[in-house]
PDB file of C-alpha atoms and ligand atoms in Angstrom:
ATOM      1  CA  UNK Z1043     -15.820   6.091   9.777  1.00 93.00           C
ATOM      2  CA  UNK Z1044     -14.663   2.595   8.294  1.00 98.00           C
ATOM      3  CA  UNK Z1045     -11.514   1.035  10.248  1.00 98.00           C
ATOM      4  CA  UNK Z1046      -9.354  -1.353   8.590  1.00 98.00           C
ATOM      5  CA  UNK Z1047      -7.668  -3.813  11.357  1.00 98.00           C
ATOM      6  CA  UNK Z1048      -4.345  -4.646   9.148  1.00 96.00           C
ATOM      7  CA  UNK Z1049      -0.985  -5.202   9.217  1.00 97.00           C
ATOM      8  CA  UNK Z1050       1.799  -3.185   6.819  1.00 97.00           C
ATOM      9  CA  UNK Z1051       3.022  -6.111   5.014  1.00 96.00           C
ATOM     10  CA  UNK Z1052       0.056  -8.346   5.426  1.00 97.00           C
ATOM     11  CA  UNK Z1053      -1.205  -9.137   1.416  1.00 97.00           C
ATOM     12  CA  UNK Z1054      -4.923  -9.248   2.184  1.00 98.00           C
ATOM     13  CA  UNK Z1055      -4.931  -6.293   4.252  1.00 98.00           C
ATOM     14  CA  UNK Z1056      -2.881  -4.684   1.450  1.00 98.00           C
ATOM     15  CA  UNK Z1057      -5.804  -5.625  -0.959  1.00 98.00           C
ATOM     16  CA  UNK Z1058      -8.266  -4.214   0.906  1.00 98.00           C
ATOM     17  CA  UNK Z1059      -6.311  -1.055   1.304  1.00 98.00           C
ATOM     18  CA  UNK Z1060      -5.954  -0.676  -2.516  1.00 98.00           C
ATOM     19  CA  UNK Z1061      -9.542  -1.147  -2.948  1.00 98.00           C
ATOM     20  CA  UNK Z1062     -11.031   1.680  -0.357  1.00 98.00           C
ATOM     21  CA  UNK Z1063      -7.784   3.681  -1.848  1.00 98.00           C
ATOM     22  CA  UNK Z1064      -9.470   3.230  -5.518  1.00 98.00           C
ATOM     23  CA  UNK Z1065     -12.840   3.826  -4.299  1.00 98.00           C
ATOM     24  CA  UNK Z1066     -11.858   7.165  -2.735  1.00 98.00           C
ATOM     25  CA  UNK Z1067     -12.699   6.199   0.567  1.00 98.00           C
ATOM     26  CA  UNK Z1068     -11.006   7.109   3.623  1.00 97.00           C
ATOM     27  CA  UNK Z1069     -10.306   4.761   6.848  1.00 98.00           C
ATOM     28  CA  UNK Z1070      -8.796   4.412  10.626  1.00 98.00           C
ATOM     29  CA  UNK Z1071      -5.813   2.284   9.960  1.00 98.00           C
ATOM     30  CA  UNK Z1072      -5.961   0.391  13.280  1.00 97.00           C
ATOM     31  CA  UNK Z1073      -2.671  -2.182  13.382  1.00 97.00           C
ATOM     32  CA  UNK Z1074      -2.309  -5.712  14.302  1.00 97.00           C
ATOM     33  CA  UNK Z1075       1.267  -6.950  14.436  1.00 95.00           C
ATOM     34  CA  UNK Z1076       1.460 -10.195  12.909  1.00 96.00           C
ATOM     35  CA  UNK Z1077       5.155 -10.535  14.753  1.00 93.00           C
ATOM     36  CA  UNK Z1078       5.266  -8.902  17.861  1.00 92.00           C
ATOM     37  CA  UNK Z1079       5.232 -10.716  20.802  1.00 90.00           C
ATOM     38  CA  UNK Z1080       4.109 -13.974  19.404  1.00 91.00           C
ATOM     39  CA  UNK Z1081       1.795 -12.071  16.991  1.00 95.00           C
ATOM     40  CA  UNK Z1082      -1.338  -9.365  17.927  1.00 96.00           C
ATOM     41  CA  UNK Z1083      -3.673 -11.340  16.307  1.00 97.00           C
ATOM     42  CA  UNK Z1084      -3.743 -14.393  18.713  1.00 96.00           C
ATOM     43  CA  UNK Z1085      -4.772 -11.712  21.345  1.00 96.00           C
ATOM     44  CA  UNK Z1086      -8.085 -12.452  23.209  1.00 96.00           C
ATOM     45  CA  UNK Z1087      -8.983  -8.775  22.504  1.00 96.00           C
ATOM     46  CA  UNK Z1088      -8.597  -9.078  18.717  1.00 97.00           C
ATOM     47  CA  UNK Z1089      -9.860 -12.787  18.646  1.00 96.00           C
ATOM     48  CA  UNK Z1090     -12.703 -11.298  19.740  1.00 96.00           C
ATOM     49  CA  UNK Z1091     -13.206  -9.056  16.788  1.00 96.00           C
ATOM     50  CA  UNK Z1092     -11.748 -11.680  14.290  1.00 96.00           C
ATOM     51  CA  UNK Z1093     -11.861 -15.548  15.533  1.00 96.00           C
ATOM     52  CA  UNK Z1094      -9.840 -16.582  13.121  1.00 96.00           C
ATOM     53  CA  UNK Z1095      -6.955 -14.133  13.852  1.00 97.00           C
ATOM     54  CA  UNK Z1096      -5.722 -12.922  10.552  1.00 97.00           C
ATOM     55  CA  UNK Z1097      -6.005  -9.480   8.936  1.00 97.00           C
ATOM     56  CA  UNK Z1098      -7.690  -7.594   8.134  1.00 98.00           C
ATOM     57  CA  UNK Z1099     -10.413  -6.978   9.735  1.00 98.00           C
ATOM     58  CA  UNK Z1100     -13.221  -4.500   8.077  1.00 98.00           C
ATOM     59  CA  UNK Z1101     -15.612  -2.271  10.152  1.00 98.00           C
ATOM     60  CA  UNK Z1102     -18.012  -0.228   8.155  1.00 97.00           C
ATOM     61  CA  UNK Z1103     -19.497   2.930   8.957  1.00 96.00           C
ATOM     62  CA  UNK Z1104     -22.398   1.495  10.381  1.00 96.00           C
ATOM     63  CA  UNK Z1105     -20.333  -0.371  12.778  1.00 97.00           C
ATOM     64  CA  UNK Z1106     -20.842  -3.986  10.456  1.00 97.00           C
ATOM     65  CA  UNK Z1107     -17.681  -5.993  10.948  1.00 97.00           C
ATOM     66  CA  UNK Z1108     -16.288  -8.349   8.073  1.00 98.00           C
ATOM     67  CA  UNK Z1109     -13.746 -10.435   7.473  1.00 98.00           C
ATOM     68  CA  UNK Z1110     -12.016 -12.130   4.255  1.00 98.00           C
ATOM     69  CA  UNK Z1111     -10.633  -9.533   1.696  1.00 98.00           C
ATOM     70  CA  UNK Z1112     -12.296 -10.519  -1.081  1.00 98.00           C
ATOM     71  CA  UNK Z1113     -15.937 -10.506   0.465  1.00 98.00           C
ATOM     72  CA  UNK Z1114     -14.756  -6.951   1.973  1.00 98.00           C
ATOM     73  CA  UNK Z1115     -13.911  -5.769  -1.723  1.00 98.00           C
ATOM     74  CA  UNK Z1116     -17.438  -7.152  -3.093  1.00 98.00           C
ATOM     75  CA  UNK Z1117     -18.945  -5.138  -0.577  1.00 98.00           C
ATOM     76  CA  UNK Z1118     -17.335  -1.527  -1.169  1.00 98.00           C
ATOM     77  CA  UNK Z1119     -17.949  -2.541  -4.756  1.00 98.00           C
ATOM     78  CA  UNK Z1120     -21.834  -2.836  -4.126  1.00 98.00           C
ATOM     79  CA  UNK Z1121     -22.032   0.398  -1.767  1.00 97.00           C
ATOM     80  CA  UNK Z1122     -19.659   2.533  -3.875  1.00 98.00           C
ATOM     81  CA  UNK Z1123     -19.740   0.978  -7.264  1.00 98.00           C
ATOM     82  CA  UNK Z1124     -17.946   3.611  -9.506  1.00 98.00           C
ATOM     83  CA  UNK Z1125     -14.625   3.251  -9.906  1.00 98.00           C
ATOM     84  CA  UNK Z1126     -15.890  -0.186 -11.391  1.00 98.00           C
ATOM     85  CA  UNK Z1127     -12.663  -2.791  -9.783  1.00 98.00           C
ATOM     86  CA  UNK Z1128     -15.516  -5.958 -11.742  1.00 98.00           C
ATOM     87  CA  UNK Z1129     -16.203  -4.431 -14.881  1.00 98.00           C
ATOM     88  CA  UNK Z1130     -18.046  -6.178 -17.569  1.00 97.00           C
ATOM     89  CA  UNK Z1131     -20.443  -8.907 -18.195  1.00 98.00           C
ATOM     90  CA  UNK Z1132     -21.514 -11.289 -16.286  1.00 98.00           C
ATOM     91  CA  UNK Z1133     -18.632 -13.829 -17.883  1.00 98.00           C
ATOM     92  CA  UNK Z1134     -16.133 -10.576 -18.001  1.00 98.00           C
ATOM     93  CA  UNK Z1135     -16.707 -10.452 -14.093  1.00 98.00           C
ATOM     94  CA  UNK Z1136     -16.345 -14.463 -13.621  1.00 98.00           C
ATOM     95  CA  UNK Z1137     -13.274 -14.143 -15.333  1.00 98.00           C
ATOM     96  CA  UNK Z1138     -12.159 -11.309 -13.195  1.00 98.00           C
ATOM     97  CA  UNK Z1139     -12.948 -13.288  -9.796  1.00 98.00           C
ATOM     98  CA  UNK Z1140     -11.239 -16.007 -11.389  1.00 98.00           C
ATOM     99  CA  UNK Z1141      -7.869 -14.474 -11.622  1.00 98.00           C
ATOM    100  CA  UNK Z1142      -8.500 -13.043  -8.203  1.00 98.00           C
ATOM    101  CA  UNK Z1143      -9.078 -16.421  -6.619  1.00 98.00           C
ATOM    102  CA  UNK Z1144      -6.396 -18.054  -8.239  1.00 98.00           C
ATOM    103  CA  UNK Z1145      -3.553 -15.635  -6.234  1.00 98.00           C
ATOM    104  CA  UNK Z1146      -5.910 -15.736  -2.961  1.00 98.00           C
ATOM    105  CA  UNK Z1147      -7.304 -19.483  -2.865  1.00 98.00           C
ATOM    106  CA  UNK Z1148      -4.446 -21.251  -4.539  1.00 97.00           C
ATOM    107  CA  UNK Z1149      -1.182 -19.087  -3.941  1.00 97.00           C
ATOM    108  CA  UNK Z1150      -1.474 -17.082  -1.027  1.00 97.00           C
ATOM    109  CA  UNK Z1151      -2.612 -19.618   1.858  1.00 97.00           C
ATOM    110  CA  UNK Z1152      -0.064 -21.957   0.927  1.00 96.00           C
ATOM    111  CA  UNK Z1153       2.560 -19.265   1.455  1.00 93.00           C
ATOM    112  CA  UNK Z1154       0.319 -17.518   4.861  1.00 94.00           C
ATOM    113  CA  UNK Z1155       2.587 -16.987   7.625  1.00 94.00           C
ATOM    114  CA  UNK Z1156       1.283 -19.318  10.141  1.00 96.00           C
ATOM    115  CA  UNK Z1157       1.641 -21.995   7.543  1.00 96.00           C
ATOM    116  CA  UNK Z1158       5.292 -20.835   7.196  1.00 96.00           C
ATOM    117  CA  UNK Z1159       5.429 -21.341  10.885  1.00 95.00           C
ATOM    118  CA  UNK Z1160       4.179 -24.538  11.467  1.00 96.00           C
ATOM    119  CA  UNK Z1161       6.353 -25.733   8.637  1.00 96.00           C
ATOM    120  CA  UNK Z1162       9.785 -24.019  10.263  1.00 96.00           C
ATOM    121  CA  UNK Z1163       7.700 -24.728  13.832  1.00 96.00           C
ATOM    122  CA  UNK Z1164       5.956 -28.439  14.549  1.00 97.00           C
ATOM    123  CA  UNK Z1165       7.676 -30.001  11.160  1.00 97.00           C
ATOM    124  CA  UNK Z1166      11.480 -28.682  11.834  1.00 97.00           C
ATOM    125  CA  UNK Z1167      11.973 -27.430   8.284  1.00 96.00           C
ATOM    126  CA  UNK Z1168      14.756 -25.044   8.069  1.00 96.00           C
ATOM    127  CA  UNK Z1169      14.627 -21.780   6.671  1.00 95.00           C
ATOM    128  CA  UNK Z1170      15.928 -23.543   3.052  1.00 96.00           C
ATOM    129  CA  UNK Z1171      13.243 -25.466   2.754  1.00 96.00           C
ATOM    130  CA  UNK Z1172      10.626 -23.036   3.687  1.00 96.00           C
ATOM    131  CA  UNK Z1173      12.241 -20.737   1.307  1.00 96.00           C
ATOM    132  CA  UNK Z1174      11.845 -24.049  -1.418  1.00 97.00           C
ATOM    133  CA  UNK Z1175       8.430 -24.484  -0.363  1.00 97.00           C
ATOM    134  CA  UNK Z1176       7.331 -20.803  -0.306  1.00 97.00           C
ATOM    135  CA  UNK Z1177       9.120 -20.180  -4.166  1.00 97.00           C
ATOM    136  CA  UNK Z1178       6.907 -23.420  -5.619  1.00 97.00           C
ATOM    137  CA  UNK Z1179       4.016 -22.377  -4.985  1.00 97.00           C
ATOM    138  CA  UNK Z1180       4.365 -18.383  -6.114  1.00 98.00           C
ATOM    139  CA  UNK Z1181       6.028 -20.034  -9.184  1.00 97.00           C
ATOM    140  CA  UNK Z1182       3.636 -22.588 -10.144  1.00 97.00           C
ATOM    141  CA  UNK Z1183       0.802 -20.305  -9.397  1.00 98.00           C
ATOM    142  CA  UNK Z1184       2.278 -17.544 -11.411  1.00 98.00           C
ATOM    143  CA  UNK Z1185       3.150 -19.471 -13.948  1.00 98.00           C
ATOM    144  CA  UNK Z1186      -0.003 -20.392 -15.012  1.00 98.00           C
ATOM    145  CA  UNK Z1187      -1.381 -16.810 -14.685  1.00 98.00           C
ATOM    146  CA  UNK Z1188       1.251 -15.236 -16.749  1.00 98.00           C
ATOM    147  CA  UNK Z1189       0.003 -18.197 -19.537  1.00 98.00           C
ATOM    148  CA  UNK Z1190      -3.743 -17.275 -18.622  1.00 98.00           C
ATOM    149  CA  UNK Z1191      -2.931 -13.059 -19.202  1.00 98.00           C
ATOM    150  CA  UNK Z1192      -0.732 -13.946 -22.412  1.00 98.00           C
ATOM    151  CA  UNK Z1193      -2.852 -16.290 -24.374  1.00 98.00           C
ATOM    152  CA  UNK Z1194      -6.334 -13.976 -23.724  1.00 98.00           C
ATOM    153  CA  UNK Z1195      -6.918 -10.821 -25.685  1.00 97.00           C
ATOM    154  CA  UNK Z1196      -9.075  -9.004 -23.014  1.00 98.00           C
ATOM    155  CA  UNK Z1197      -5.116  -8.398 -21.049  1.00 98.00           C
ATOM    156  CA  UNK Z1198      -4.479  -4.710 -21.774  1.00 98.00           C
ATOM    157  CA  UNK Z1199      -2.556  -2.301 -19.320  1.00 98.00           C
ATOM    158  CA  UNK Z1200      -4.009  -4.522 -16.182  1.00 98.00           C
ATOM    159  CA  UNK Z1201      -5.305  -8.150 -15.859  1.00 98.00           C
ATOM    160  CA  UNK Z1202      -8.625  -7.167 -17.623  1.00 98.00           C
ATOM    161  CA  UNK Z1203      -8.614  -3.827 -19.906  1.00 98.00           C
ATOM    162  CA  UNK Z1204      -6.807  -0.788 -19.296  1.00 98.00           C
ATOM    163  CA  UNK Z1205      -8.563  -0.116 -15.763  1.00 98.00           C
ATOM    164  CA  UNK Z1206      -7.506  -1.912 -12.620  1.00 98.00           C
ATOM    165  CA  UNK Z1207      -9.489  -4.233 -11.600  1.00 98.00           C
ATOM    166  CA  UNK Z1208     -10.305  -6.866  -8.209  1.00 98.00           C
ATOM    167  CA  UNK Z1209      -7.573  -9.107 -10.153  1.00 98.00           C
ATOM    168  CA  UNK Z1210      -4.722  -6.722 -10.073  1.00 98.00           C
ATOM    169  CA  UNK Z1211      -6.010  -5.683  -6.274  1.00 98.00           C
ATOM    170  CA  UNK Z1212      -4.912  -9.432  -5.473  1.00 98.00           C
ATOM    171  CA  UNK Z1213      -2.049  -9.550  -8.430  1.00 98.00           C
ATOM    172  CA  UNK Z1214       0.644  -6.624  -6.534  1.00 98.00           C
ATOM    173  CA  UNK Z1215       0.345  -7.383  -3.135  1.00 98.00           C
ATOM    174  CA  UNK Z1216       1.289 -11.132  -4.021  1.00 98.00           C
ATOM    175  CA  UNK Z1217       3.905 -10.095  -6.286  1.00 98.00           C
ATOM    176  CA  UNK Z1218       5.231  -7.746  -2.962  1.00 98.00           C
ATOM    177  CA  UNK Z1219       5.327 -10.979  -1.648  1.00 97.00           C
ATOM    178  CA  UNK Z1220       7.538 -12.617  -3.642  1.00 97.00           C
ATOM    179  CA  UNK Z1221      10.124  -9.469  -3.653  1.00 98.00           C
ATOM    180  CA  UNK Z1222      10.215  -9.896  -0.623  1.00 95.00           C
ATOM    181  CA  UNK Z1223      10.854 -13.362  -0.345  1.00 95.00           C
ATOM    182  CA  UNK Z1224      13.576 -12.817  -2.875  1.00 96.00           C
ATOM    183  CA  UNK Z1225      11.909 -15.464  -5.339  1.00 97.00           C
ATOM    184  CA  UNK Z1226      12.874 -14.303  -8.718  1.00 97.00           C
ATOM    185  CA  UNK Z1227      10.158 -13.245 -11.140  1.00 98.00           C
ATOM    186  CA  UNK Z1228      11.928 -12.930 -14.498  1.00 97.00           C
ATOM    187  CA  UNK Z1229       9.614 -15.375 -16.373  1.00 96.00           C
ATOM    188  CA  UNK Z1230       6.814 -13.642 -15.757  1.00 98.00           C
ATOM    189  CA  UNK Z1231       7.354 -10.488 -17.865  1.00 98.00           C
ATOM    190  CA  UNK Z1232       3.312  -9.771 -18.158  1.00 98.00           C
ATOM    191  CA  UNK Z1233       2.517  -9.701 -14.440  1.00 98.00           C
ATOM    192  CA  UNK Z1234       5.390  -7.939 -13.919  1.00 98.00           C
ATOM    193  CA  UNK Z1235       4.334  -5.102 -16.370  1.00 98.00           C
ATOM    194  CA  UNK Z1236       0.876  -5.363 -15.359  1.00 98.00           C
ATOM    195  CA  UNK Z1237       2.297  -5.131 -11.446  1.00 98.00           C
ATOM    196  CA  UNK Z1238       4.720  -1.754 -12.514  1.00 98.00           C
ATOM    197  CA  UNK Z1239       1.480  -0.334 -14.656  1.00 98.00           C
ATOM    198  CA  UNK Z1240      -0.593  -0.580 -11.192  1.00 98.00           C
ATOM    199  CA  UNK Z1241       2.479   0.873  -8.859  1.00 98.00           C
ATOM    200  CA  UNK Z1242       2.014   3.950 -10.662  1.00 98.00           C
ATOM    201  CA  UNK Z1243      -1.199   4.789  -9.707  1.00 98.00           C
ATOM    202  CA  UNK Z1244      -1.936   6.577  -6.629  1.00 98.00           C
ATOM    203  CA  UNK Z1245      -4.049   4.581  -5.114  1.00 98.00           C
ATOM    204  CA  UNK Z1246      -2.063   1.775  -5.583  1.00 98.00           C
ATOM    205  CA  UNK Z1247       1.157   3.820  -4.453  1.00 98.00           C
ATOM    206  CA  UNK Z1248      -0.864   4.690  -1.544  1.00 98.00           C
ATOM    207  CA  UNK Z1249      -1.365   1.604  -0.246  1.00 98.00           C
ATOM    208  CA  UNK Z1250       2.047   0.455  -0.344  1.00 98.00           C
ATOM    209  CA  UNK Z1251       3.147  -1.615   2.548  1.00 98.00           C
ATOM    210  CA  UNK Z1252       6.087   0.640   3.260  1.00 96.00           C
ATOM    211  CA  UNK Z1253       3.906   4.075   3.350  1.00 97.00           C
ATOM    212  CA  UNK Z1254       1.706   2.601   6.288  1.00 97.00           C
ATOM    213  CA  UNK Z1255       1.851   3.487  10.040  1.00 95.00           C
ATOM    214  CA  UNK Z1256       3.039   0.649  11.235  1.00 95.00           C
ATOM    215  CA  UNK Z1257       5.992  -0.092   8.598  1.00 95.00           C
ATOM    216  CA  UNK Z1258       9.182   0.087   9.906  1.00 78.00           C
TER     217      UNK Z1258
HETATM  218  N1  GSH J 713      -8.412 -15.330   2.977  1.00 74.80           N
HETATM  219  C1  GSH J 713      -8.096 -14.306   3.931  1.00 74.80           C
HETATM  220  C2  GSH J 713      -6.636 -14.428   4.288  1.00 74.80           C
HETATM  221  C3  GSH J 713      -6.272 -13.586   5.481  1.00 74.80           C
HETATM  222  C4  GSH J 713      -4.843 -13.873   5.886  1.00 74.80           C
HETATM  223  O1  GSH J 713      -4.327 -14.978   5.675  1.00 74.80           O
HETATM  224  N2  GSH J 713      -4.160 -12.879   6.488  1.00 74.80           N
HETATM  225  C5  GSH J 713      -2.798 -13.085   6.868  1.00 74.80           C
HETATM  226  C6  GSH J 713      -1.932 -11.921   6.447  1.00 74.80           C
HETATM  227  S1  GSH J 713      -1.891 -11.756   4.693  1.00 74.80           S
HETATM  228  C7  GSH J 713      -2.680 -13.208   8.372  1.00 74.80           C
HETATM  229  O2  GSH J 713      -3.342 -12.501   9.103  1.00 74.80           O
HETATM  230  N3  GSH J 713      -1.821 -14.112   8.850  1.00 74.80           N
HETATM  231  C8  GSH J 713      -1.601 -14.303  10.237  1.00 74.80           C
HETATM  232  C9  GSH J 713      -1.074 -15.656  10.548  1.00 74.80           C
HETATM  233  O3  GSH J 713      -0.809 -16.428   9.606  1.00 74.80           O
HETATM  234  O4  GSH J 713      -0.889 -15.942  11.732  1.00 74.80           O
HETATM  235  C10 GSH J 713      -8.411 -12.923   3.337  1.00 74.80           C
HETATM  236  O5  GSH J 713      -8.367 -12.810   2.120  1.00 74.80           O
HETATM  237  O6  GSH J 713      -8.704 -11.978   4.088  1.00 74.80           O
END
């Protein structure tokens, strides 16, 4: 049985979850509280499992640990390759990865929470400034995405064609992110109708931060 280390409202672990949810395949939701008591993943036990203590954490069935949601996707996309989350060409699937990597190599670790920390932590930011900080870079990144989606005519329903793809995988949980961080998302009308377009699909709704075992 795969287990998926992960945390509710953790963005890569919600990828991940999206993905297996997609592929039809079912998991051990094991938590790690990214909060609690200074956080779970600074624990020896789980350091063990994951050195660099974030989440998720992927076992497969054969017992194979990974880490890094994106390399975790690739995978269940090479052992289980229908539903299809890179469709396409070879160029169709660059372009895919591209949109991907944008939200998880230039958005998301700005906006990680132990960067959050050590900004409100070691530099003495207050929680205005971290708010400032974490809003510029969801803005700027989405900002050129929503550009990218409207001025290419593969954009249908999702990021790429009318099926979901690795792009959108990374495209909701970030926008989650934002909600939740109250930054306001009005001038980006075409992720935000790709993002509702994806929230109705089960596996999608399944994977929903607030529908996991550890939400509260
Ligand atoms: N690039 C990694 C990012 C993993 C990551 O940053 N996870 C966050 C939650 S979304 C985490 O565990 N943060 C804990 C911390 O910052 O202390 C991936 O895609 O898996």
């Amino acid at each position: 049985m795969i287990q998926l280390y992960n945390y509710f409202r953790s963005s890569a672990s919600y990828r991940v979850r999206i993905a297996l949810e997609l592929k039809g395949l079912s998991f051990d939701y094991i938590p790690v509280h990214l909060t609690r008591d200074g956080g779970e993943q600074f624990k020896p036990e789980y350091r063990k499992i994951n050195p660099d203590a974030l989440t998720p954490t992927f076992i497969s069935d054969e017992g194979e640990r990974l880490t890094q949601s994106l390399a975790i996707i690739e995978y269940l996309e090479e052992i289980k390759p229908e539903p299809a989350l890179l469709p396409g060409t070879a160029i169709e699937r660059a372009y895919i990865r591209s949109i991907a990597l944008q939200i998880s190599c230039e958005i998301h670790p700005l906006n990680n929470l132990r960067v959050l920390n050590y900004l409100t932590g070691t530099l003495s930011l207050d929680a205005q400034h971290k708010s400032t900080w974490y809003a510029h870079w969801v803005e700027s990144g989405f900002a050129s995405i929503e550009q990218k989606l409207n001025d290419d005519k593969r954009t249908g329903i999702f990021c790429f064609g009318d099926t979901p793809t690795v792009a959108d995988i990374c495209l909701v949980p970030q926008v989650f992110n934002a909600e939740r961080m109250k930054v306001p998302l009005d001038h980006y009308p075409t992720i935000m109708r790709i993002t509702t377009a994806a929230r109705q699909l089960e596996a999608f709704a399944r994977a929903e931060p607030s529908l996991q075992p550890d939400a509260f």
